[in-house]
Coordinates of C-alpha atoms in Angstrom, one line a residue:
M30 CA -45.9 17.7 63.8
K31 CA -45.0 21.6 63.5
K32 CA -44.4 24.2 61.3
L33 CA -45.3 21.8 57.8
I34 CA -44.2 24.6 55.3
T35 CA -46.5 23.3 52.2
L36 CA -47.6 27.0 53.3
F37 CA -44.7 28.6 51.3
A38 CA -45.5 26.9 48.0
I39 CA -48.3 30.1 48.1
L40 CA -45.4 32.6 48.3
V41 CA -46.6 33.6 44.9
T42 CA -50.2 34.8 45.3
A43 CA -51.3 38.1 47.1
T44 CA -53.4 37.3 49.6
V45 CA -53.6 33.6 51.0
T46 CA -55.2 31.1 53.7
A47 CA -54.3 27.6 54.0
Q48 CA -55.0 25.7 56.7
N49 CA -54.6 21.8 57.7
F50 CA -55.3 19.1 60.2
Q51 CA -53.2 16.4 60.8
L52 CA -53.2 12.4 62.6
H53 CA -50.2 10.9 63.6
N54 CA -49.2 7.5 65.0
D55 CA -46.2 7.8 66.9
F56 CA -44.8 4.6 67.0
E57 CA -42.0 4.6 69.7
R58 CA -44.2 6.5 72.2
G59 CA -47.3 4.5 71.7
H60 CA -49.4 7.2 71.0
L61 CA -51.7 9.7 68.7
T62 CA -50.8 13.2 67.9
T63 CA -53.2 15.5 66.2
T64 CA -52.2 18.9 65.1
F65 CA -54.0 21.8 63.8
E66 CA -51.9 24.6 61.6
L67 CA -53.5 27.8 60.1
F68 CA -51.0 30.4 57.5
K69 CA -52.2 33.6 56.4
M70 CA -50.5 36.0 54.1
D71 CA -51.5 39.6 53.8
K72 CA -49.8 42.8 52.5
Y73 CA -47.9 43.6 55.8
G74 CA -46.8 40.0 56.0
N75 CA -47.7 36.4 57.4
T76 CA -49.1 35.0 60.7
F77 CA -48.7 31.0 61.2
T78 CA -50.1 29.1 64.2
F79 CA -50.3 25.6 65.0
I80 CA -51.3 23.6 68.2
D81 CA -50.1 20.1 69.0
F82 CA -52.6 17.5 71.2
D83 CA -51.1 14.0 72.5
Y84 CA -53.1 11.1 73.3
N85 CA -51.1 8.5 75.2
S86 CA -53.1 9.1 78.9
A87 CA -56.3 7.1 80.5
T88 CA -57.5 10.3 81.4
G89 CA -57.6 11.6 78.1
T90 CA -55.5 14.2 76.5
S91 CA -51.6 14.1 77.7
L92 CA -50.1 17.3 75.7
A93 CA -51.2 20.4 74.7
Y94 CA -48.5 22.4 72.8
F95 CA -49.5 25.9 70.9
E96 CA -47.3 28.4 68.8
I97 CA -48.2 31.1 67.5
A98 CA -45.7 34.0 65.1
R99 CA -46.2 36.9 63.3
V100 CA -43.9 38.2 60.0
L101 CA -44.1 42.0 59.5
K102 CA -42.9 42.4 55.9
T103 CA -43.9 44.8 52.6
E104 CA -42.8 43.9 49.1
K105 CA -40.1 46.6 49.7
M106 CA -38.3 45.0 53.0
P107 CA -36.0 42.5 52.0
V108 CA -36.5 40.8 55.4
G109 CA -39.0 40.8 57.7
L110 CA -39.4 41.1 61.6
H111 CA -40.7 38.0 63.5
V112 CA -42.5 37.8 66.6
E113 CA -43.7 34.5 68.2
Y114 CA -44.7 33.0 71.3
N115 CA -45.2 29.6 72.2
A116 CA -46.0 27.7 75.7
G117 CA -48.0 24.4 76.5
H118 CA -48.6 21.6 79.3
T119 CA -48.2 17.9 80.0
N120 CA -50.1 16.1 82.6
G121 CA -46.9 16.1 84.4
F122 CA -45.3 19.8 83.9
T123 CA -45.7 23.1 82.5
I124 CA -43.9 23.8 79.2
P125 CA -42.1 26.9 79.7
E126 CA -43.6 29.8 77.8
A127 CA -41.2 31.7 75.6
W128 CA -40.8 35.1 73.3
I129 CA -39.1 34.9 70.3
F130 CA -37.9 38.2 68.6
G131 CA -35.9 38.5 65.6
A132 CA -35.2 38.3 61.5
N133 CA -36.8 36.2 58.8
Y134 CA -36.0 35.7 54.9
S135 CA -38.0 33.3 52.9
K136 CA -38.0 32.6 49.3
G137 CA -40.0 30.6 47.2
N138 CA -42.4 29.2 44.4
A139 CA -44.8 26.8 43.0
T140 CA -41.7 23.7 43.0
W141 CA -39.9 24.7 46.2
G142 CA -39.1 27.3 48.9
F143 CA -37.5 28.1 52.0
S144 CA -38.0 30.2 55.3
T145 CA -35.5 31.0 57.8
Y146 CA -35.4 33.2 60.9
A147 CA -33.0 33.9 63.9
G148 CA -34.1 36.0 67.2
Y149 CA -33.7 36.2 71.0
K150 CA -35.4 33.9 72.7
A151 CA -36.9 34.9 76.4
F152 CA -38.2 31.6 78.6
T153 CA -40.6 33.6 81.3
G154 CA -38.9 33.6 84.5
A155 CA -35.4 32.1 83.7
G156 CA -33.7 35.0 84.3
E157 CA -31.0 34.6 81.7
G158 CA -31.4 35.5 77.7
N159 CA -31.4 32.8 75.0
F160 CA -31.6 32.7 71.3
Q161 CA -33.5 30.3 68.2
I162 CA -32.4 29.8 64.8
T163 CA -35.0 28.0 62.6
G164 CA -35.6 26.9 58.8
T165 CA -38.5 25.7 56.5
W166 CA -38.4 23.9 53.8
Y167 CA -40.8 22.7 51.2
W168 CA -39.7 20.5 47.7
N169 CA -42.6 19.6 45.5
L170 CA -40.6 16.4 44.4
V171 CA -43.7 15.3 41.8
P172 CA -46.1 18.0 41.3
E173 CA -49.2 17.8 43.3
K174 CA -48.4 14.0 43.8
L175 CA -45.3 14.3 46.2
T176 CA -44.0 17.1 48.3
F177 CA -40.8 16.8 50.8
S178 CA -41.2 19.4 53.4
G179 CA -40.0 20.1 57.5
F180 CA -38.2 22.2 60.0
A181 CA -35.1 22.5 62.4
D182 CA -34.7 24.0 65.1
Y183 CA -31.8 24.9 67.2
W184 CA -32.1 26.9 71.0
T185 CA -30.0 27.3 74.1
E186 CA -32.2 26.4 77.4
K187 CA -30.5 28.6 79.8
G188 CA -31.8 29.7 83.4
E189 CA -33.5 28.6 85.8
F190 CA -36.9 26.5 85.1
A191 CA -39.5 24.9 87.7
F192 CA -37.3 21.7 87.4
G193 CA -34.3 23.6 88.2
Y194 CA -31.3 25.1 86.3
T195 CA -30.4 23.7 82.8
D196 CA -27.7 25.1 80.0
L197 CA -29.0 23.2 77.3
N198 CA -28.4 23.3 73.4
V199 CA -31.7 22.2 71.9
F200 CA -32.1 20.8 68.2
L201 CA -35.4 19.5 66.6
A202 CA -36.1 18.6 63.4
E203 CA -39.3 16.8 61.5
P204 CA -39.1 16.0 57.7
Q205 CA -41.9 15.1 56.3
L206 CA -42.9 13.1 53.2
W207 CA -46.6 13.6 51.6
Y208 CA -47.9 11.9 49.3
H209 CA -51.6 13.8 47.8
L210 CA -54.5 11.6 47.4
N211 CA -56.2 14.3 46.0
K212 CA -56.6 18.6 47.3
S213 CA -57.5 17.9 50.3
F214 CA -55.9 14.4 51.5
S215 CA -52.6 13.8 51.7
V216 CA -50.7 10.2 53.5
G217 CA -47.2 10.2 54.9
G218 CA -45.4 10.9 57.9
E219 CA -42.2 12.4 59.5
L220 CA -39.5 11.5 61.5
E221 CA -38.7 13.3 64.2
I222 CA -34.8 13.9 65.0
S223 CA -34.1 15.6 68.2
S224 CA -31.5 16.2 70.9
N225 CA -31.6 17.3 74.3
F226 CA -35.8 17.9 73.6
G227 CA -38.3 17.6 76.1
G228 CA -35.8 16.5 79.0
G229 CA -34.2 13.9 76.9
S230 CA -30.2 13.0 76.6
D231 CA -27.6 14.9 74.3
A232 CA -28.2 11.7 71.9
I233 CA -29.2 12.3 68.4
K234 CA -32.8 10.6 68.6
G235 CA -34.8 9.3 65.8
R236 CA -38.9 9.0 65.7
P237 CA -41.0 7.9 62.9
T238 CA -44.7 9.0 62.4
L239 CA -47.4 7.5 59.9
G240 CA -50.1 9.9 59.2
I241 CA -52.9 11.6 57.1
K242 CA -53.5 15.3 56.8
W243 CA -57.0 16.8 55.7
N244 CA -56.2 20.3 53.9
I245 CA -59.3 22.2 54.8

């Protein structure tokens, strides 16, 4: 439930902080997911972070996953420098931690926008280099009422991990549609589209959710 890019609608402002809390019902997996996101712009670029929690275990939280990214960019720089860290845990195993170093480009206004980056991805202990390409977008279909947003990731997962050696190409996208009840609350959901994600097969899989979002 990550990287909701209602955030980039604020690229037209100089300094801004946006944050939201989401609750999703994942129908196929049969669990709830909460997501907290924060995005802050400043004169040296922007910072984005989120954390996901899944609740499908009798003992409590079954997954926790965290990302934080910093883009260094001034008004005179056409392309920003992207640094990102991500890691997590489930009840069964540790999600491999990774650093991403790359370049970022973004553009947007009050109606639409996008951001994309490509970078070297270093999994701790994998012993081999990998890469990731990410694109995010938003489109306010009906001003102040209906927004289409989301992200798409493509990365390699090659090397030695705790669960053995892998050589995978992973795809994950989460397009979302939100109807804004007011400035604070939205209802909608997403469709997770993935291949080779989380130990799954290379077949394309779609998993829908329904959700509510609180813009704090």
